[in-house]
XYZ file of C-alpha atoms in Angstrom:
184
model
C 0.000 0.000 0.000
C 2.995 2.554 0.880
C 4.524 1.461 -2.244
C 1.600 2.517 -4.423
C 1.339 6.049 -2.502
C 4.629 6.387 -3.080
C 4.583 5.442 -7.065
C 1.469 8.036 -7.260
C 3.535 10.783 -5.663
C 6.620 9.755 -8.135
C 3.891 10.324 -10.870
C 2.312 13.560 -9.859
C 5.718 14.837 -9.345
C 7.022 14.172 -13.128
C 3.406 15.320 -13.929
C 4.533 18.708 -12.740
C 8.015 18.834 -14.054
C 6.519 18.270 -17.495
C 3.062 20.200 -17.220
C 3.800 22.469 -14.913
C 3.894 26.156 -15.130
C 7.781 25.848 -16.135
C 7.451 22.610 -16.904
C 9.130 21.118 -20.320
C 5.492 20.165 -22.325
C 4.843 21.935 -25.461
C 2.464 24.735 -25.647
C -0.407 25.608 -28.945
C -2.960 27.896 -28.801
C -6.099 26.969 -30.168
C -9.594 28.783 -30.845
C -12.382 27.183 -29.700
C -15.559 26.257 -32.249
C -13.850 27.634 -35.280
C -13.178 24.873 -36.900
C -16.000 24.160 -39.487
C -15.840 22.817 -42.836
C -14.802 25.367 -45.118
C -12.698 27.296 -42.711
C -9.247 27.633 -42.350
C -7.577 28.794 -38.962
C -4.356 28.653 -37.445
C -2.795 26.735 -34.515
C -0.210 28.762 -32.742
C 3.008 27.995 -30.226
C 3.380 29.584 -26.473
C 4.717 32.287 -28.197
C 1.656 33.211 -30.574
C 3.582 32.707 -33.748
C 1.791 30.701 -36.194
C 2.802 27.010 -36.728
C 0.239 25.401 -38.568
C -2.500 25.691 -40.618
C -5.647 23.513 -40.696
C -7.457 24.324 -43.887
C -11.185 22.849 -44.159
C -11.820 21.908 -47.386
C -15.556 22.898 -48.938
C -17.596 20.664 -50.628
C -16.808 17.186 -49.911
C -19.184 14.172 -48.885
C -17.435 14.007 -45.587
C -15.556 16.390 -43.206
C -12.113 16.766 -44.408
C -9.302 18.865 -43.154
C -5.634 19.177 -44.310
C -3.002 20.374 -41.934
C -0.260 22.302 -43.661
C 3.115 23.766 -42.041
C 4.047 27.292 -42.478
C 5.018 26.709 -45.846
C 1.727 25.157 -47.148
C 2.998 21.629 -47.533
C 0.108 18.935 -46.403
C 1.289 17.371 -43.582
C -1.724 15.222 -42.740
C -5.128 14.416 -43.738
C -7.877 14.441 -41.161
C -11.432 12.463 -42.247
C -14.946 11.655 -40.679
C -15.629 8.037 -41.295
C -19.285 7.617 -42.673
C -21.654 4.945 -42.051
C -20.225 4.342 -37.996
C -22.191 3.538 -35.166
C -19.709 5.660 -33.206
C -18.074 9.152 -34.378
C -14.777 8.479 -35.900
C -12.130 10.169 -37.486
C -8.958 9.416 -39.241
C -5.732 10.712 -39.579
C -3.843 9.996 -42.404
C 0.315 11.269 -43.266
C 0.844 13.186 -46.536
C 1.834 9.388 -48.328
C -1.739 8.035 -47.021
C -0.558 6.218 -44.439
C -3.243 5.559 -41.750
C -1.783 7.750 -38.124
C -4.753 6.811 -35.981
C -7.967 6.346 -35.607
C -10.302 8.187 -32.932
C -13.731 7.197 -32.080
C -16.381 7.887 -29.167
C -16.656 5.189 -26.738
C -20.441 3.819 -26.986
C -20.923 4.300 -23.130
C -19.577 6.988 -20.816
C -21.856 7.250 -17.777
C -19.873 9.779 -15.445
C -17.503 11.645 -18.274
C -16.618 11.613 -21.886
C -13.838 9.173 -23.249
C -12.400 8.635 -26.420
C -10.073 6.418 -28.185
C -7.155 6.586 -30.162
C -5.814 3.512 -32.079
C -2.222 4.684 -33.175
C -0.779 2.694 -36.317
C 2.530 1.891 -34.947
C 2.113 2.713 -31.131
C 0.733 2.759 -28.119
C -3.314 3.350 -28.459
C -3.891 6.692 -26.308
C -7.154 7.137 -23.608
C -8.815 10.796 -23.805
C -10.653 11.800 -20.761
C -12.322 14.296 -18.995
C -14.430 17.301 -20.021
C -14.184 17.514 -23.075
C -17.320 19.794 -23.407
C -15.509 22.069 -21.460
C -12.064 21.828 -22.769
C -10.696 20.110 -19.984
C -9.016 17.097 -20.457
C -6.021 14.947 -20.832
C -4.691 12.297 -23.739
C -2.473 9.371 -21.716
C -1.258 6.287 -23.174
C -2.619 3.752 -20.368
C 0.486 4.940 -18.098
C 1.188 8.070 -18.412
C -0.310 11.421 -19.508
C 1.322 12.871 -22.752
C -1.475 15.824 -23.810
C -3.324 18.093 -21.406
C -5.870 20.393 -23.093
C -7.551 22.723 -21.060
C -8.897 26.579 -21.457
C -7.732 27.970 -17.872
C -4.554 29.077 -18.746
C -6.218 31.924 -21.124
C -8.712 34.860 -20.298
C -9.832 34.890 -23.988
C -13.044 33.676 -24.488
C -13.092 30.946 -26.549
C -9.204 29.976 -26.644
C -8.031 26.987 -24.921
C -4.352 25.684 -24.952
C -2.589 22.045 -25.724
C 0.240 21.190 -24.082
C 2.253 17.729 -25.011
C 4.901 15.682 -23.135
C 8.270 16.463 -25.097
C 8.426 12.919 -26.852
C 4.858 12.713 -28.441
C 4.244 13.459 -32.466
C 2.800 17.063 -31.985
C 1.179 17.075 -35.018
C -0.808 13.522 -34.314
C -1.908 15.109 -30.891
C -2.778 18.180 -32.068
C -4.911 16.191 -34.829
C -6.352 13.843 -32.469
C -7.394 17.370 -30.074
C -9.122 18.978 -33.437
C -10.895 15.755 -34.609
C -12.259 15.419 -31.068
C -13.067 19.167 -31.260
C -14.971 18.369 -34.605
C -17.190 15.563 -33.386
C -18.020 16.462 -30.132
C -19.207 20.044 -30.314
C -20.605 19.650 -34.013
């Protein structure tokens, strides 16, 4: 029993070294409800410079949207699956390559949860408010995402920060996709 306290304190302690207010996480700023088919917006760093751009794409039988770098290069491909019991969305790379796969879990009595089958690692849980913005990505030991709108005073802003050895891009996708389907 003191073991497992003492493992839990371990944890909450590298919690805070990597999400805390100096901690080492990665920071993106992200606007809450823009993201609609047909618009394009920007996801920014800590430091409000732009670092990439999610461009809806008009017109299409399903919800598509292409993330681009700074440069306009795709970087990944992000699709509504049709014809699912459950919301899901893919990502794909640039080449077409499936990234993951995030869908709605059929029954959530006390708060929402999600699931993310990655192609070549560990399938992520997403928990928490996600109404609200406030929530966390962890990959069954760990957390590696934390979204959440209380670090900003802007009204409909909310911020993404990821553990230093996740694929931003792939959270960040995963974060928009769940955006997408759950306040649709």
């Amino acid at each position: 029993m003191f073991d497992r306290a003492r493992e839990r304190r371990e944890q909450r302690r590298e919690e805070r070294e990597v999400f805390g207010i100096r901690g080492t996480a990665t920071r993106y700023r992200m606007r809450q409800n823009l993201i609609a088919i047909g618009d394009n917006f920007w996801i920014e760093n800590d430091r409000g410079e732009r670092t990439f751009k999610v461009d809806g794409k008009l017109l299409r039988v399903r919800d598509t949207l292409y993330f681009e770098d700074m440069q306009g290069k795709k970087l990944c491909k992000l699709q509504q699956k049709l014809l699912t019991i459950r919301d899901t969305m893919t990502v794909e790379s640039d080449k077409g390559e499936s990234l993951a796969t995030i869908k709605k879990a059929l029954i959530s009595p006390i708060r929402n949860r999600w699931t993310v089958k990655i192609g070549d690692g560990p399938d992520l849980d997403v928990k928490g408010n996600i109404l609200d913005f406030e929530y966390e990505i962890d990959d069954g030991d760990r957390k590696v995402a934390e979204i959440s709108k209380k670090w900003f005073r802007i009204a409909d802003t909310y911020g993404v920060q990821i553990e230093p050895s996740q694929n931003d891009l792939l959270i960040l996708a995963v974060t928009v996709a769940i955006d997408m389907m759950s306040h649709a």
